[in-house]
mmCIF file of C-alpha atoms and ligand atoms in Angstrom:
data_model
loop_
_atom_site.group_PDB
_atom_site.id
_atom_site.type_symbol
_atom_site.label_atom_id
_atom_site.label_comp_id
_atom_site.label_asym_id
_atom_site.label_seq_id
_atom_site.Cartn_x
_atom_site.Cartn_y
_atom_site.Cartn_z
ATOM 1 C CA MET P 1 103.826 74.705 37.865
ATOM 2 C CA THR P 2 100.838 72.432 38.225
ATOM 3 C CA ASP P 3 101.296 68.672 38.263
ATOM 4 C CA LEU P 4 100.095 67.384 34.946
ATOM 5 C CA PRO P 5 99.170 63.708 34.711
ATOM 6 C CA THR P 6 102.285 62.823 32.741
ATOM 7 C CA HIS P 7 104.378 59.695 33.213
ATOM 8 C CA ASP P 8 107.733 60.983 34.385
ATOM 9 C CA ARG P 9 108.667 57.555 35.766
ATOM 10 C CA PRO P 10 108.900 54.327 33.787
ATOM 11 C CA LEU P 11 105.676 52.318 34.055
ATOM 12 C CA PRO P 12 105.814 49.002 35.903
ATOM 13 C CA PRO P 13 105.424 45.912 33.745
ATOM 14 C CA ARG P 14 101.897 45.393 32.476
ATOM 15 C CA ARG P 15 99.643 43.349 34.758
ATOM 16 C CA ASP P 16 96.227 42.020 33.802
ATOM 17 C CA VAL P 17 93.580 41.585 36.460
ATOM 18 C CA ASP P 18 89.996 40.394 36.221
ATOM 19 C CA SER P 19 88.607 43.071 38.528
ATOM 20 C CA LEU P 20 89.585 45.877 40.885
ATOM 21 C CA VAL P 21 88.638 47.208 44.308
ATOM 22 C CA PHE P 22 88.186 50.938 44.868
ATOM 23 C CA VAL P 23 87.848 52.897 48.105
ATOM 24 C CA ASN P 24 86.516 56.448 48.158
ATOM 25 C CA THR P 25 87.125 57.844 51.631
ATOM 26 C CA GLY P 26 87.932 61.101 53.438
ATOM 27 C CA ASP P 27 85.863 63.910 54.945
ATOM 28 C CA GLY P 28 85.136 65.865 51.759
ATOM 29 C CA LYS P 29 82.084 65.681 49.518
ATOM 30 C CA GLY P 30 82.206 63.332 46.537
ATOM 31 C CA LYS P 31 82.728 59.762 47.800
ATOM 32 C CA SER P 32 79.336 58.421 46.806
ATOM 33 C CA THR P 33 78.900 60.624 43.751
ATOM 34 C CA ALA P 34 82.250 59.443 42.334
ATOM 35 C CA ALA P 35 81.031 55.866 42.730
ATOM 36 C CA PHE P 36 77.806 56.756 40.934
ATOM 37 C CA GLY P 37 79.870 58.310 38.150
ATOM 38 C CA MET P 38 81.608 54.971 37.598
ATOM 39 C CA LEU P 39 78.195 53.303 37.498
ATOM 40 C CA MET P 40 77.390 55.538 34.520
ATOM 41 C CA ARG P 41 80.420 54.190 32.694
ATOM 42 C CA ALA P 42 79.555 50.612 33.617
ATOM 43 C CA ALA P 43 76.006 51.134 32.340
ATOM 44 C CA ALA P 44 77.363 52.375 29.007
ATOM 45 C CA ARG P 45 79.239 49.067 28.636
ATOM 46 C CA GLY P 46 76.185 47.038 29.506
ATOM 47 C CA TRP P 47 77.672 45.747 32.761
ATOM 48 C CA PRO P 48 75.238 44.289 35.274
ATOM 49 C CA SER P 49 75.714 46.578 38.280
ATOM 50 C CA CYS P 50 74.221 47.136 41.688
ATOM 51 C CA VAL P 51 74.411 49.382 44.724
ATOM 52 C CA VAL P 52 74.011 48.218 48.320
ATOM 53 C CA GLN P 53 73.368 51.111 50.679
ATOM 54 C CA PHE P 54 74.389 50.464 54.259
ATOM 55 C CA MET P 55 73.262 53.642 55.993
ATOM 56 C CA LYS P 56 70.466 55.303 54.041
ATOM 57 C CA SER P 57 66.841 54.475 54.539
ATOM 58 C CA GLY P 58 64.632 53.168 51.771
ATOM 59 C CA ARG P 59 62.282 55.934 52.871
ATOM 60 C CA TRP P 60 64.788 58.494 51.596
ATOM 61 C CA ARG P 61 63.914 59.023 47.951
ATOM 62 C CA VAL P 62 67.453 59.831 46.886
ATOM 63 C CA GLY P 63 67.898 61.110 43.332
ATOM 64 C CA GLU P 64 70.773 58.746 42.590
ATOM 65 C CA ALA P 65 68.532 55.735 43.238
ATOM 66 C CA GLU P 66 65.999 57.019 40.701
ATOM 67 C CA SER P 67 68.699 57.699 38.067
ATOM 68 C CA ALA P 68 70.327 54.323 38.712
ATOM 69 C CA ARG P 69 67.050 52.497 38.130
ATOM 70 C CA ARG P 70 66.698 54.319 34.812
ATOM 71 C CA LEU P 71 70.175 53.026 33.894
ATOM 72 C CA GLY P 72 69.170 49.476 34.802
ATOM 73 C CA VAL P 73 71.280 49.392 37.985
ATOM 74 C CA ASP P 74 69.873 47.250 40.805
ATOM 75 C CA TRP P 75 69.551 49.336 43.960
ATOM 76 C CA PHE P 76 69.370 47.732 47.367
ATOM 77 C CA THR P 77 68.591 49.929 50.357
ATOM 78 C CA HIS P 78 68.445 48.369 53.763
ATOM 79 C CA GLY P 79 69.653 51.006 56.220
ATOM 80 C CA ASP P 80 67.271 52.998 58.370
ATOM 81 C CA GLY P 81 69.009 56.366 58.223
ATOM 82 C CA PHE P 82 72.213 57.754 59.653
ATOM 83 C CA THR P 83 72.858 56.749 63.254
ATOM 84 C CA TRP P 84 72.676 60.206 64.673
ATOM 85 C CA GLU P 85 69.052 60.264 63.550
ATOM 86 C CA SER P 86 68.310 56.784 64.790
ATOM 87 C CA ASP P 87 66.677 56.327 68.196
ATOM 88 C CA ASP P 88 67.545 52.635 68.168
ATOM 89 C CA LEU P 89 71.181 51.754 67.491
ATOM 90 C CA ASP P 90 70.502 48.030 67.728
ATOM 91 C CA ARG P 91 68.038 48.373 64.895
ATOM 92 C CA SER P 92 70.593 50.243 62.744
ATOM 93 C CA ALA P 93 73.153 47.550 63.516
ATOM 94 C CA GLY P 94 70.695 44.812 62.591
ATOM 95 C CA ILE P 95 69.845 46.509 59.330
ATOM 96 C CA ALA P 96 73.540 46.999 58.482
ATOM 97 C CA ARG P 97 74.051 43.275 59.062
ATOM 98 C CA GLU P 98 71.080 42.534 56.814
ATOM 99 C CA ALA P 99 72.638 44.778 54.121
ATOM 100 C CA TRP P 100 75.886 42.873 54.563
ATOM 101 C CA ARG P 101 74.203 39.484 54.036
ATOM 102 C CA LEU P 102 72.890 40.834 50.739
ATOM 103 C CA ALA P 103 76.276 42.361 49.834
ATOM 104 C CA ASP P 104 78.026 39.084 50.615
ATOM 105 C CA ARG P 105 75.702 37.338 48.154
ATOM 106 C CA VAL P 106 76.192 39.798 45.307
ATOM 107 C CA LEU P 107 79.982 39.796 45.816
ATOM 108 C CA THR P 108 80.253 36.040 45.416
ATOM 109 C CA SER P 109 77.467 35.240 42.935
ATOM 110 C CA GLY P 110 79.321 36.614 39.914
ATOM 111 C CA GLU P 111 76.103 38.069 38.521
ATOM 112 C CA TYR P 112 77.361 41.671 38.847
ATOM 113 C CA ARG P 113 80.393 43.176 37.171
ATOM 114 C CA LEU P 114 80.258 46.237 39.424
ATOM 115 C CA VAL P 115 79.084 46.335 43.035
ATOM 116 C CA VAL P 116 78.984 49.601 44.980
ATOM 117 C CA LEU P 117 79.020 49.200 48.780
ATOM 118 C CA ASP P 118 77.870 52.705 49.637
ATOM 119 C CA GLU P 119 78.734 53.915 53.167
ATOM 120 C CA VAL P 120 80.073 50.478 54.079
ATOM 121 C CA THR P 121 82.838 51.978 56.237
ATOM 122 C CA TYR P 122 80.432 53.234 58.918
ATOM 123 C CA PRO P 123 79.159 49.841 60.157
ATOM 124 C CA LEU P 124 82.824 48.762 60.329
ATOM 125 C CA THR P 125 83.700 51.843 62.394
ATOM 126 C CA TYR P 126 80.771 51.270 64.758
ATOM 127 C CA GLY P 127 81.668 47.589 65.070
ATOM 128 C CA TRP P 128 78.327 46.387 63.694
ATOM 129 C CA LEU P 129 80.175 44.340 61.093
ATOM 130 C CA ASP P 130 83.478 42.564 61.542
ATOM 131 C CA ALA P 131 85.975 44.423 59.360
ATOM 132 C CA GLU P 132 88.214 41.405 58.809
ATOM 133 C CA THR P 133 85.265 39.312 57.617
ATOM 134 C CA VAL P 134 84.092 42.033 55.233
ATOM 135 C CA VAL P 135 87.606 42.513 53.834
ATOM 136 C CA ALA P 136 88.115 38.758 53.454
ATOM 137 C CA ARG P 137 84.837 38.354 51.588
ATOM 138 C CA ILE P 138 85.696 41.235 49.241
ATOM 139 C CA ARG P 139 89.068 39.556 48.614
ATOM 140 C CA GLU P 140 87.330 36.240 47.856
ATOM 141 C CA ARG P 141 84.711 37.847 45.601
ATOM 142 C CA ALA P 142 83.808 36.493 42.162
ATOM 143 C CA ALA P 143 86.761 37.093 39.857
ATOM 144 C CA SER P 144 84.943 39.425 37.451
ATOM 145 C CA THR P 145 83.265 41.578 40.108
ATOM 146 C CA ASN P 146 84.673 45.086 40.582
ATOM 147 C CA VAL P 147 83.901 46.679 43.953
ATOM 148 C CA ILE P 148 83.664 50.300 45.084
ATOM 149 C CA CYS P 149 83.508 51.004 48.828
ATOM 150 C CA THR P 150 82.591 54.467 50.065
ATOM 151 C CA GLY P 151 82.602 56.207 53.433
ATOM 152 C CA ARG P 152 84.794 58.137 55.831
ATOM 153 C CA ASN P 153 87.598 56.582 57.885
ATOM 154 C CA ALA P 154 88.120 53.534 55.713
ATOM 155 C CA HIS P 155 89.500 50.668 57.796
ATOM 156 C CA ALA P 156 93.257 50.081 57.272
ATOM 157 C CA SER P 157 92.779 46.517 56.047
ATOM 158 C CA LEU P 158 90.210 47.693 53.492
ATOM 159 C CA VAL P 159 92.700 50.301 52.249
ATOM 160 C CA ASP P 160 95.371 47.582 52.076
ATOM 161 C CA LEU P 161 93.162 45.320 49.998
ATOM 162 C CA ALA P 162 92.032 48.013 47.553
ATOM 163 C CA ASP P 163 93.790 48.678 44.255
ATOM 164 C CA THR P 164 92.783 52.326 44.044
ATOM 165 C CA VAL P 165 92.118 54.500 47.087
ATOM 166 C CA THR P 166 91.063 58.131 46.894
ATOM 167 C CA GLU P 167 90.726 60.404 49.878
ATOM 168 C CA MET P 168 88.346 63.309 49.360
ATOM 169 C CA ARG P 169 89.684 66.121 51.514
ATOM 170 C CA ASN P 170 87.248 68.693 52.831
ATOM 171 C CA VAL P 171 88.508 72.120 51.817
ATOM 172 C CA LYS P 172 85.144 73.711 52.597
ATOM 173 C CA HIS P 173 81.516 72.659 52.541
ATOM 174 C CA ALA P 174 78.424 74.863 52.335
ATOM 175 C CA HIS P 175 76.900 72.873 55.181
ATOM 176 C CA ALA P 176 79.364 74.473 57.613
ATOM 177 C CA THR P 177 77.890 77.897 56.816
ATOM 178 C CA GLY P 178 74.346 76.753 57.559
ATOM 179 C CA VAL P 179 73.241 75.620 54.095
ATOM 180 C CA ARG P 180 71.215 72.436 54.506
ATOM 181 C CA ALA P 181 71.426 69.380 52.219
ATOM 182 C CA ARG P 182 69.737 70.123 48.876
ATOM 183 C CA ARG P 183 67.677 68.066 46.490
ATOM 184 C CA GLY P 184 69.506 67.669 43.186
ATOM 185 C CA ILE P 185 72.850 68.499 44.849
ATOM 186 C CA ASP P 186 73.229 66.275 47.902
ATOM 187 C CA TYR P 187 70.529 63.682 47.243
HETATM 188 P P1 ATP X 1 78.139 62.784 48.163
HETATM 189 O O1 ATP X 1 77.022 61.770 48.306
HETATM 190 O O2 ATP X 1 77.605 64.170 47.966
HETATM 191 O O3 ATP X 1 79.195 62.357 47.187
HETATM 192 P P2 ATP X 1 79.817 61.833 50.258
HETATM 193 O O4 ATP X 1 79.398 60.456 49.904
HETATM 194 O O5 ATP X 1 81.224 62.222 50.010
HETATM 195 O O6 ATP X 1 78.853 62.876 49.595
HETATM 196 P P3 ATP X 1 78.910 61.297 52.989
HETATM 197 O O7 ATP X 1 79.824 61.262 54.154
HETATM 198 O O8 ATP X 1 78.339 60.035 52.468
HETATM 199 O O9 ATP X 1 79.614 62.139 51.803
HETATM 200 O O10 ATP X 1 77.765 62.298 53.376
HETATM 201 C C1 ATP X 1 76.545 62.332 52.746
HETATM 202 C C2 ATP X 1 75.943 63.719 52.812
HETATM 203 O O11 ATP X 1 76.727 64.629 53.551
HETATM 204 C C3 ATP X 1 75.800 64.341 51.432
HETATM 205 O O12 ATP X 1 74.614 65.069 51.427
HETATM 206 C C4 ATP X 1 76.996 65.249 51.325
HETATM 207 O O13 ATP X 1 76.769 66.367 50.484
HETATM 208 C C5 ATP X 1 77.179 65.698 52.735
HETATM 209 N N1 ATP X 1 78.593 65.967 53.021
HETATM 210 C C6 ATP X 1 79.677 65.359 52.461
HETATM 211 N N2 ATP X 1 80.818 65.883 52.941
HETATM 212 C C7 ATP X 1 80.456 66.817 53.827
HETATM 213 C C8 ATP X 1 81.176 67.750 54.681
HETATM 214 N N3 ATP X 1 82.510 67.792 54.697
HETATM 215 N N4 ATP X 1 80.452 68.585 55.473
HETATM 216 C C9 ATP X 1 79.104 68.533 55.477
HETATM 217 N N5 ATP X 1 78.362 67.711 54.707
HETATM 218 C C10 ATP X 1 79.029 66.862 53.902
HETATM 219 MG MG1 MG X 2 78.278 59.031 50.701
#
């Protein structure tokens, strides 16, 4: 029988928190799009929200950026493309650090109720950003600011800090059979 989302165990005592941290990780499709789905909910509640993209270039006209702007979400793109396309790793590292300076500001300012750090795990994996610093700053964020981090191979201390962690597992992906990324589906 399938596992239905019933409560077969007693719930822990109720706990109220000002904000939560989410991590969407794993090798399957859906990490960023799940974060953008939560942005839709936040927009419906009138929450000031923003996205900081760590790895995608502003030159990429991604569909989610266009939709987010229509929802009134601030969209910050600083990356210069995925590293395997970059001919200058130092430049990618510098841009990731620039994205982090911006992220650090929006995490602490309290002006946003939801901040999405899209693909933030990659600069941690490559060592461009210090993972402990990033995790500490997320922990010390403004009390009312919810945070969603996306990207593969989430750092253990980021997973520890987060309240809700979801691992998207790749069962299969069209890309593996030669289908290239598609407008309206992948971007
Ligand atoms: P999406 O933005 O579609 O939710 P994602 O954030 O989970 O994807 P990323 O690792 O950020 O995945 O990869 C971004 C791009 O790679 C997207 O175009 C996505 O469709 C594609 N992709 C995601 N998972 C896989 C996979 N397992 N194999 C090949 N391509 C993938
Ligand atoms: Mg993604």
